[in-house]
PDB file of C-alpha atoms in Angstrom:
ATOM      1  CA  UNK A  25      91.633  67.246 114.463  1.00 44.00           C
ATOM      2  CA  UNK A  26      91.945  70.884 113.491  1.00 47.00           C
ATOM      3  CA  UNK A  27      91.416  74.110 116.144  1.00 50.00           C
ATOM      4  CA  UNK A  28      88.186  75.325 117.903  1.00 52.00           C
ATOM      5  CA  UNK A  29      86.884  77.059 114.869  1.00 57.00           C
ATOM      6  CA  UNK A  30      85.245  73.859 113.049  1.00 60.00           C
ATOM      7  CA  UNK A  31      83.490  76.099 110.142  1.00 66.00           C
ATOM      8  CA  UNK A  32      86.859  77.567 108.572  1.00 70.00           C
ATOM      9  CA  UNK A  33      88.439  73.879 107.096  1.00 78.00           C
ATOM     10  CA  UNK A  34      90.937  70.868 108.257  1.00 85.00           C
ATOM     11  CA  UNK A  35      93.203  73.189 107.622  1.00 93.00           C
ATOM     12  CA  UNK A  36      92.884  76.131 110.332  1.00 92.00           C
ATOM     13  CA  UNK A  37      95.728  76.486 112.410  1.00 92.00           C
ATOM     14  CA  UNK A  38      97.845  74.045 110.947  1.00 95.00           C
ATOM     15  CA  UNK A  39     101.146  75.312 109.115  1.00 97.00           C
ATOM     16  CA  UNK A  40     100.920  74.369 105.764  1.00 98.00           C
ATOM     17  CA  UNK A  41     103.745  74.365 102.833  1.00 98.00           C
ATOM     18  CA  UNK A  42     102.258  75.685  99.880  1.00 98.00           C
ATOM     19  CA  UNK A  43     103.858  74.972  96.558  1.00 98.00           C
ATOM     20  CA  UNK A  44     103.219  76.940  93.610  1.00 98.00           C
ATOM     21  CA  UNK A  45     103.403  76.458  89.177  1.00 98.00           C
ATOM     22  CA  UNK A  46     105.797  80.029  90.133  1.00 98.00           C
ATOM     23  CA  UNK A  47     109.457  79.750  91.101  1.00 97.00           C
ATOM     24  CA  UNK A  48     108.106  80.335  94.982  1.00 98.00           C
ATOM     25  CA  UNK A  49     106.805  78.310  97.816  1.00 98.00           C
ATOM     26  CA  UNK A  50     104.844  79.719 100.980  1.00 98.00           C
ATOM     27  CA  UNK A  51     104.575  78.449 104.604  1.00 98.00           C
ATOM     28  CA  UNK A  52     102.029  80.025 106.780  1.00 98.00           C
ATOM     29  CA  UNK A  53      99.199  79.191 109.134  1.00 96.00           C
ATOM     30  CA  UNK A  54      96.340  78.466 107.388  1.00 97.00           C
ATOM     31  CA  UNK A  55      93.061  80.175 108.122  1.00 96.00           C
ATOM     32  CA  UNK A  56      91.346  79.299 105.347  1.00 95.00           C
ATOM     33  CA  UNK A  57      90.513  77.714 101.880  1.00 93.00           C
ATOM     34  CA  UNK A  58      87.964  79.156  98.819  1.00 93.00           C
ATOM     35  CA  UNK A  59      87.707  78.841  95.297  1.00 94.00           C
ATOM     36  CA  UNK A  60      89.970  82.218  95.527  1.00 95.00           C
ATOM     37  CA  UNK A  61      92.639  80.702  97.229  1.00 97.00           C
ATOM     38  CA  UNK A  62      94.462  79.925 100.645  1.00 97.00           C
ATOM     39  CA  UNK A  63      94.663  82.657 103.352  1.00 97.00           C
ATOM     40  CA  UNK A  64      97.528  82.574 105.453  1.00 98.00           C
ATOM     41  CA  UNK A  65      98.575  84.555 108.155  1.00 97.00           C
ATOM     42  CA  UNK A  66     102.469  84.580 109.739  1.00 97.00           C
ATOM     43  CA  UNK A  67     103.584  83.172 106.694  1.00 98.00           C
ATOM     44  CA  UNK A  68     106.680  83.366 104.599  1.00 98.00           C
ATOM     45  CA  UNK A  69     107.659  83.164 101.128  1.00 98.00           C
ATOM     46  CA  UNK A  70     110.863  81.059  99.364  1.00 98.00           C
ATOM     47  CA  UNK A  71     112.112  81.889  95.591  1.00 98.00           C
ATOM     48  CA  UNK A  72     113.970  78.762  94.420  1.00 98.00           C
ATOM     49  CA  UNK A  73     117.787  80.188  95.192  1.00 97.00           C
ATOM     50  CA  UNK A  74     117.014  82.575  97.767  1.00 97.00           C
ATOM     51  CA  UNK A  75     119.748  82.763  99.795  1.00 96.00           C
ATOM     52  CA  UNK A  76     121.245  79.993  98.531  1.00 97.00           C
ATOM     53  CA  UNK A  77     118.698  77.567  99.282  1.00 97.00           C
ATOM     54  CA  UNK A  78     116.258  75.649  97.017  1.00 98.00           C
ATOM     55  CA  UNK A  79     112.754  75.278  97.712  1.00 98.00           C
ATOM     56  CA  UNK A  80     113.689  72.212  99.051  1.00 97.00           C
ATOM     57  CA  UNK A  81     116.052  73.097 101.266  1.00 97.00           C
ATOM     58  CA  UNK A  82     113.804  75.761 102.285  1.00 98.00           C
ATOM     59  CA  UNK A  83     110.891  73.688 103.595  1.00 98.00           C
ATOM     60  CA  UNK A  84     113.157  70.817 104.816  1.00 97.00           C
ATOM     61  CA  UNK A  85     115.209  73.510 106.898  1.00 96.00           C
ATOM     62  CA  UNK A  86     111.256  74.703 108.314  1.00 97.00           C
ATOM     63  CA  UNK A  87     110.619  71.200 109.090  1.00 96.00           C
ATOM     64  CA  UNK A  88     113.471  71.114 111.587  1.00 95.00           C
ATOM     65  CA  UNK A  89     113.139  74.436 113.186  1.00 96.00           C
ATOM     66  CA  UNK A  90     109.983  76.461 112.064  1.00 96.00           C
ATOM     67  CA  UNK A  91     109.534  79.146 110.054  1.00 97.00           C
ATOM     68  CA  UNK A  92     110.538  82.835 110.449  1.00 96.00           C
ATOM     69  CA  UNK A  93     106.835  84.486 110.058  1.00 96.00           C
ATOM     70  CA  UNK A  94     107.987  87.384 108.146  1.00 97.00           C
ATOM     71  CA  UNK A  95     104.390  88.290 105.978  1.00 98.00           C
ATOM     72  CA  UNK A  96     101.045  88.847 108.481  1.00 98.00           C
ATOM     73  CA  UNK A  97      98.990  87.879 106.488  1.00 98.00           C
ATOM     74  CA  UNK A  98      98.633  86.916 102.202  1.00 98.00           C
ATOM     75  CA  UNK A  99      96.777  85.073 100.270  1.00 98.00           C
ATOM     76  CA  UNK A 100      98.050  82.531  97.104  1.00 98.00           C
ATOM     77  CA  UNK A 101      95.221  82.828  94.382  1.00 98.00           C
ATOM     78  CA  UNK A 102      94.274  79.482  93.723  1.00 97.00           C
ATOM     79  CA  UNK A 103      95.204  79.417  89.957  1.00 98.00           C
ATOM     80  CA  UNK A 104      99.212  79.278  90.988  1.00 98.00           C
ATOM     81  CA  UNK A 105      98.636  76.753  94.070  1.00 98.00           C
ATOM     82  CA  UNK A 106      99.637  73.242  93.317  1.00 98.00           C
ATOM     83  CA  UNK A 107      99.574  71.189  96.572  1.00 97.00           C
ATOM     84  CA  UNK A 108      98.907  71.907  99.812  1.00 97.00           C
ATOM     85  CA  UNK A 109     100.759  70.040 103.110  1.00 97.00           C
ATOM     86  CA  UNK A 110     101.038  70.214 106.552  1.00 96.00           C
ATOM     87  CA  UNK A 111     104.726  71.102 107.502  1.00 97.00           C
ATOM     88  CA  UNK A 112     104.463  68.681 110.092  1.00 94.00           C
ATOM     89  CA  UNK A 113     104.168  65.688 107.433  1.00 93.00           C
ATOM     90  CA  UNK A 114     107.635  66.880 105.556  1.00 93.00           C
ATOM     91  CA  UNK A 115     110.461  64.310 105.848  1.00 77.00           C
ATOM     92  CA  UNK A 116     113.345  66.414 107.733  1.00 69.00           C
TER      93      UNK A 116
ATOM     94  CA  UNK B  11     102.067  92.536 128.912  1.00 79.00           C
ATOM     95  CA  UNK B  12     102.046  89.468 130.415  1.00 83.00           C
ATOM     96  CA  UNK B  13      98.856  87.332 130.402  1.00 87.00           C
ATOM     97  CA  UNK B  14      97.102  87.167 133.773  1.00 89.00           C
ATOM     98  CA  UNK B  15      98.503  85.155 135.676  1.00 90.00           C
ATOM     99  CA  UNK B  16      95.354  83.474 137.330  1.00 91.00           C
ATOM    100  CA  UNK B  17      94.181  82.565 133.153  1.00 92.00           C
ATOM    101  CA  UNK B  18      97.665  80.959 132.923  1.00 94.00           C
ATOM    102  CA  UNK B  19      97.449  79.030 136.428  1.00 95.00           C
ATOM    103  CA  UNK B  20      95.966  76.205 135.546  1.00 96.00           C
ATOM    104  CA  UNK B  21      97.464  75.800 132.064  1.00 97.00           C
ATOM    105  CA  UNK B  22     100.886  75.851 134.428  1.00 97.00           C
ATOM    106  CA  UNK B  23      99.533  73.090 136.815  1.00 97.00           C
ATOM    107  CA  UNK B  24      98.582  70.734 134.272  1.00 97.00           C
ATOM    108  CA  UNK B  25     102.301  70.163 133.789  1.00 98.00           C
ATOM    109  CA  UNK B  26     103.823  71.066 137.332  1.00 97.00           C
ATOM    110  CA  UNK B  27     101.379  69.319 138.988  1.00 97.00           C
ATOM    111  CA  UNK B  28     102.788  66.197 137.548  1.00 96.00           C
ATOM    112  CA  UNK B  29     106.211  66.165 137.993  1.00 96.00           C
ATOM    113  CA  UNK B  30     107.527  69.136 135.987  1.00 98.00           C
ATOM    114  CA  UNK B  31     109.533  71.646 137.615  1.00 98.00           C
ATOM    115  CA  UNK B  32     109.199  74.830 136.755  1.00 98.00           C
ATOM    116  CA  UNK B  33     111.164  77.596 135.583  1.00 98.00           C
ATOM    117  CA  UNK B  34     110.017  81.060 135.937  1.00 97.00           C
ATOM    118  CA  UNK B  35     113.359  83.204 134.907  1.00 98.00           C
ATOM    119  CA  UNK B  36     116.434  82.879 133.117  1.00 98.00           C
ATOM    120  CA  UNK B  37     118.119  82.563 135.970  1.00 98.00           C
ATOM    121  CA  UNK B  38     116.218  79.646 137.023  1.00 98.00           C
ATOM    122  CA  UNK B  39     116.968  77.869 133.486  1.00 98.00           C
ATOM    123  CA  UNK B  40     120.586  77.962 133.930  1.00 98.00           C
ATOM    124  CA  UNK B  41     120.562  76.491 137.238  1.00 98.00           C
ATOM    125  CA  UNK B  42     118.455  73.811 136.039  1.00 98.00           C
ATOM    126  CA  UNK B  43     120.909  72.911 132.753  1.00 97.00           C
ATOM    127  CA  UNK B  44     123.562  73.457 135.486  1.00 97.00           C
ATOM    128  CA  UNK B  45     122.326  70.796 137.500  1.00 97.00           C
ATOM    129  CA  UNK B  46     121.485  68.375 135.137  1.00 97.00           C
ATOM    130  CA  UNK B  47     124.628  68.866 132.553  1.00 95.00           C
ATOM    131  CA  UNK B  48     125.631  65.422 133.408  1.00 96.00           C
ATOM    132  CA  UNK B  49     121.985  63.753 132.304  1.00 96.00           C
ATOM    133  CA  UNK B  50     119.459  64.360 129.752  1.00 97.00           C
ATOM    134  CA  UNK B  51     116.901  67.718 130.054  1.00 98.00           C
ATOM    135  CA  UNK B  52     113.769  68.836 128.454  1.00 98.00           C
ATOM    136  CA  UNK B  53     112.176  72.631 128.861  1.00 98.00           C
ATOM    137  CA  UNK B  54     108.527  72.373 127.664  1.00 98.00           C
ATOM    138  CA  UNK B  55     107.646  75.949 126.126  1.00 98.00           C
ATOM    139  CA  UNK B  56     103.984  76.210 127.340  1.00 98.00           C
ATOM    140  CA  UNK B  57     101.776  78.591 126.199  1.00 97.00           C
ATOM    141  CA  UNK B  58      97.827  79.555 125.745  1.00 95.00           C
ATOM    142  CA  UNK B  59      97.011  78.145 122.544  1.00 89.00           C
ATOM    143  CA  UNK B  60      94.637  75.654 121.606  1.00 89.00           C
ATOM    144  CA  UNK B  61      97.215  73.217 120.115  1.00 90.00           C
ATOM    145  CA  UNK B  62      98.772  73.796 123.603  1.00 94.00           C
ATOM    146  CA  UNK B  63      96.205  72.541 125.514  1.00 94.00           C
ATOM    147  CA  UNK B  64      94.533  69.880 122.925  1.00 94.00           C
ATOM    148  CA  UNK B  65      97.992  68.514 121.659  1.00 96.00           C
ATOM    149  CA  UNK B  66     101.340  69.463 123.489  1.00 97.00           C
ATOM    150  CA  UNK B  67     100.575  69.148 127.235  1.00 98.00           C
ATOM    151  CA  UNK B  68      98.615  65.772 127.193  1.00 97.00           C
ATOM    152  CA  UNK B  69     100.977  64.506 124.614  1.00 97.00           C
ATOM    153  CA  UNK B  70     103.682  65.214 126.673  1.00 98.00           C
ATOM    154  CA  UNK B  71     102.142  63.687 129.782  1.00 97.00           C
ATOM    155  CA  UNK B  72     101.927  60.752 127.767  1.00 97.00           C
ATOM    156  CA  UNK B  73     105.236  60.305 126.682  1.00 97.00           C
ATOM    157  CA  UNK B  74     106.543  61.242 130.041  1.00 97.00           C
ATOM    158  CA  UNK B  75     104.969  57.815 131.256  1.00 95.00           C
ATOM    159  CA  UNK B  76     107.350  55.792 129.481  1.00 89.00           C
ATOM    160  CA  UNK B  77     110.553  54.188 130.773  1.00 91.00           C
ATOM    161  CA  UNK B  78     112.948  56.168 127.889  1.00 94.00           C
ATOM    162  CA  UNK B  79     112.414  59.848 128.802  1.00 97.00           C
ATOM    163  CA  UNK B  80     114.750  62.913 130.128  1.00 97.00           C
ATOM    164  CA  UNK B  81     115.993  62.578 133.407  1.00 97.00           C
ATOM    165  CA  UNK B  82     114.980  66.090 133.778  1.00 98.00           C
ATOM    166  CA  UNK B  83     111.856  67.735 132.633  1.00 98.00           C
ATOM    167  CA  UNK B  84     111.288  72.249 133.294  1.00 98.00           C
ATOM    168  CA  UNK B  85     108.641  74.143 131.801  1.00 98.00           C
ATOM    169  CA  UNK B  86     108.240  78.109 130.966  1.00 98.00           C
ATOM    170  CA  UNK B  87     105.792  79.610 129.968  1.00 97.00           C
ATOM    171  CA  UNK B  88     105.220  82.040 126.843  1.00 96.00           C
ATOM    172  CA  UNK B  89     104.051  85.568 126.781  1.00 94.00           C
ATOM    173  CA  UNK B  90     104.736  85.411 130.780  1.00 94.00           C
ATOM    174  CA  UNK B  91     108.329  83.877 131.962  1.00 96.00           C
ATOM    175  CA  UNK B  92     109.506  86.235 129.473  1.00 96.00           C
ATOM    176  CA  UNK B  93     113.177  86.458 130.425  1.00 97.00           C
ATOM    177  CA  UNK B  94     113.269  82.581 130.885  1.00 98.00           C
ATOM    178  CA  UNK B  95     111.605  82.025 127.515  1.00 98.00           C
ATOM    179  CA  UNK B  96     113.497  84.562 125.971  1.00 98.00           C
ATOM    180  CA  UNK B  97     117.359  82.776 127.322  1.00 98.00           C
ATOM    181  CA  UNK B  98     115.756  79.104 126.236  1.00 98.00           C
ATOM    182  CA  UNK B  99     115.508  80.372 122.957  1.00 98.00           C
ATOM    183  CA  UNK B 100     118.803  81.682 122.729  1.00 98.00           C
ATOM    184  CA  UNK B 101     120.477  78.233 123.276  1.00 97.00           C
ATOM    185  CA  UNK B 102     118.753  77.467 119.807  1.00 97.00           C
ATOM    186  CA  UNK B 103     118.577  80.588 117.714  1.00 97.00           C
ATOM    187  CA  UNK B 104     118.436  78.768 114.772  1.00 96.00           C
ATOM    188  CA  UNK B 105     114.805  78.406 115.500  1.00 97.00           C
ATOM    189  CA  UNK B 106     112.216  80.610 114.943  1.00 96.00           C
ATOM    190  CA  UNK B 107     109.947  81.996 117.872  1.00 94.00           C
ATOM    191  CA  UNK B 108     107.452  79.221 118.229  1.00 92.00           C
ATOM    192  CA  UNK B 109     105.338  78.048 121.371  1.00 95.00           C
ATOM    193  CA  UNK B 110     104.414  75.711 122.423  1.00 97.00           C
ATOM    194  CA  UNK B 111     107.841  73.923 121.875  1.00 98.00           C
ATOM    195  CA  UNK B 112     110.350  71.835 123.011  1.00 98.00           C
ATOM    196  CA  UNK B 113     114.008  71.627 123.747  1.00 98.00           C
ATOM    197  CA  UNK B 114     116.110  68.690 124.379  1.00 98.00           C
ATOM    198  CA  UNK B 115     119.203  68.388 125.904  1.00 97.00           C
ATOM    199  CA  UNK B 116     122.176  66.519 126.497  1.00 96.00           C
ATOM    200  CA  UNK B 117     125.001  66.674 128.792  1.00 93.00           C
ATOM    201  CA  UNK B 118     124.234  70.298 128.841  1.00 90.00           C
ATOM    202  CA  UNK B 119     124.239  70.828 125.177  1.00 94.00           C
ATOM    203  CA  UNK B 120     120.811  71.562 123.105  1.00 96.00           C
ATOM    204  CA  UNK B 121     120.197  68.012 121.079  1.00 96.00           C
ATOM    205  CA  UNK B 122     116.922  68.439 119.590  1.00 96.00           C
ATOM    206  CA  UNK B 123     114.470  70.848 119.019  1.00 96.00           C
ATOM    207  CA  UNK B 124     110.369  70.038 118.487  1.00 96.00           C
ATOM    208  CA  UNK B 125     108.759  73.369 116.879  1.00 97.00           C
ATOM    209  CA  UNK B 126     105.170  74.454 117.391  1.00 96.00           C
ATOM    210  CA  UNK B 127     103.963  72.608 114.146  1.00 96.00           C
ATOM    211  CA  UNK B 128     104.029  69.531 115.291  1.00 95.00           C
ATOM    212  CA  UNK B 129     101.783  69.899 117.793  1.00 96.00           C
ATOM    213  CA  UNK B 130      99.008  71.987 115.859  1.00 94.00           C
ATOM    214  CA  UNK B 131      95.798  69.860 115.357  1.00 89.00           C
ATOM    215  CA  UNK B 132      97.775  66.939 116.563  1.00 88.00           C
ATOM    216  CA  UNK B 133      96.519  64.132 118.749  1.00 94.00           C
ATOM    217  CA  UNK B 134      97.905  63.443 122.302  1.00 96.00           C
ATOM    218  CA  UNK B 135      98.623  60.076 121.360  1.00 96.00           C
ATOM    219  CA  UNK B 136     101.225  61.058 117.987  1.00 95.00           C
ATOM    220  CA  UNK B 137     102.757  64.287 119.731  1.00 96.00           C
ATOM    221  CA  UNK B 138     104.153  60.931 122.501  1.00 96.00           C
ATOM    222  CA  UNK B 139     105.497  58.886 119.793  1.00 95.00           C
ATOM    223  CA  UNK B 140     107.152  61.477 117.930  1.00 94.00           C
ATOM    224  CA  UNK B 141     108.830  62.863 121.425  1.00 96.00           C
ATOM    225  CA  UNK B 142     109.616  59.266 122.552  1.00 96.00           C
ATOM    226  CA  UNK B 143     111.609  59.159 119.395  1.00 94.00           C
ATOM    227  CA  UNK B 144     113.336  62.224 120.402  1.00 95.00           C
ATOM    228  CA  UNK B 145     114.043  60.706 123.529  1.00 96.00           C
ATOM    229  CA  UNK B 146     115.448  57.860 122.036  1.00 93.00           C
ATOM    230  CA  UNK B 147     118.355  59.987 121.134  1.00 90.00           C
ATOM    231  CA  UNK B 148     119.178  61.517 123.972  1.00 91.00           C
ATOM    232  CA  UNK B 149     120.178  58.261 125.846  1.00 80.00           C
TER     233      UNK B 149
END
């Protein structure tokens, strides 16, 4: 079940972990996906190390609490996005 | 500026109306963790959006029916309770801004935490069982 807007994806609303083939990882609400890439808007954005913390640590750490929306909006071009998740379905 | 309050009415009720007391300042969330530091609590961050009303509040109307739950059960609401929304989040500042949420406590102590993305484009019936497991813990 996704939000009221049925004509933008499964994906609208939901706050997705996107990995990338680059040493960084973005969460975000999505608001949509094209052949360009994924628009997301109150997102953030994790370097592998970033203040100490892995990418996995990262996302695991946004699991349990959320995640500090610190970009309005960006979008990852397709070519660098490898998989796409709901945060909600990341083991804690 | 607070949302009317006559759009947010109703959105209140559907919680209130069924057992939840609610808190509308800061003031009232302390007494209410005063009161029940000896037990188990949950404040219910309500707010406006859709995952709010297709998701959080029926889900948690559903989980409430069960025999594991908190003993005690507030609500505030976002973008209008503002000094009671803003002290609940201080007991866990760990977590980002995010509504609608949930905080659990226990013995007067925050115990868990359920942010705003489990509840987006969930169903009623999963945002229960993932709570009832949350209650779980807190007895």
């Amino acid at each position: 079940m996704g939000t009221f807007h049925s004509d933008k994806g499964a994906l609208h609303g939901i706050t997705v972990v996107v990995r990338t083939n680059t040493n960084a990882v973005y969460i975000g609400r999505c608001d949509t996906q094209t052949p360009t890439g994924i628009f997301l808007n109150d997102a953030d954005r994790h370097e592998d190390g970033q203040d100490g913390k892995s990418i996995e640590d990262y996302i695991k750490n946004a699991a349990q609490w959320g995640h500090w929306p610190k970009i309005p909006h960006i979008v990852v071009p397709a070519d660098e996005i490898t998989e796409v998740v709901r945060l909600v379905e990341v083991e804690k | 500026m607070p949302y009317p309050e006559e759009m947010v009415a109703p959105m209140r009720a559907e919680l209130t109306d069924n057992g939840v007391e609610e808190l509308r300042t800061a003031e009232a969330v302390k007494e209410f963790l005063e009161r029940n530091k000896d037990k188990s609590a949950m404040i219910v961050l309500n707010s406006v959006c859709g995952c709010a009303a297709g998701a959080a509040r029926p889900g948690i109307l559903l989980s409430l029916g069960g025999d594991t739950k908190p003993d005690a059960v507030g609500t505030v609401f976002a973008g209008n309770d503002v000094d009671a929304v803003n002290y609940v989040r201080s007991l866990v500042p760990q977590a980002p801004p995010s509504s609608p949420s949930v905080y659990m406590f226990k013995k007067g102590e925050p115990a868990a935490y359920v942010p705003r993305h489990v509840f987006e484009g969930g169903h009623p019936e999963a945002v229960a069982e993932h709570l009832r497991g949350a209650y779980a813990k807190l007895s």
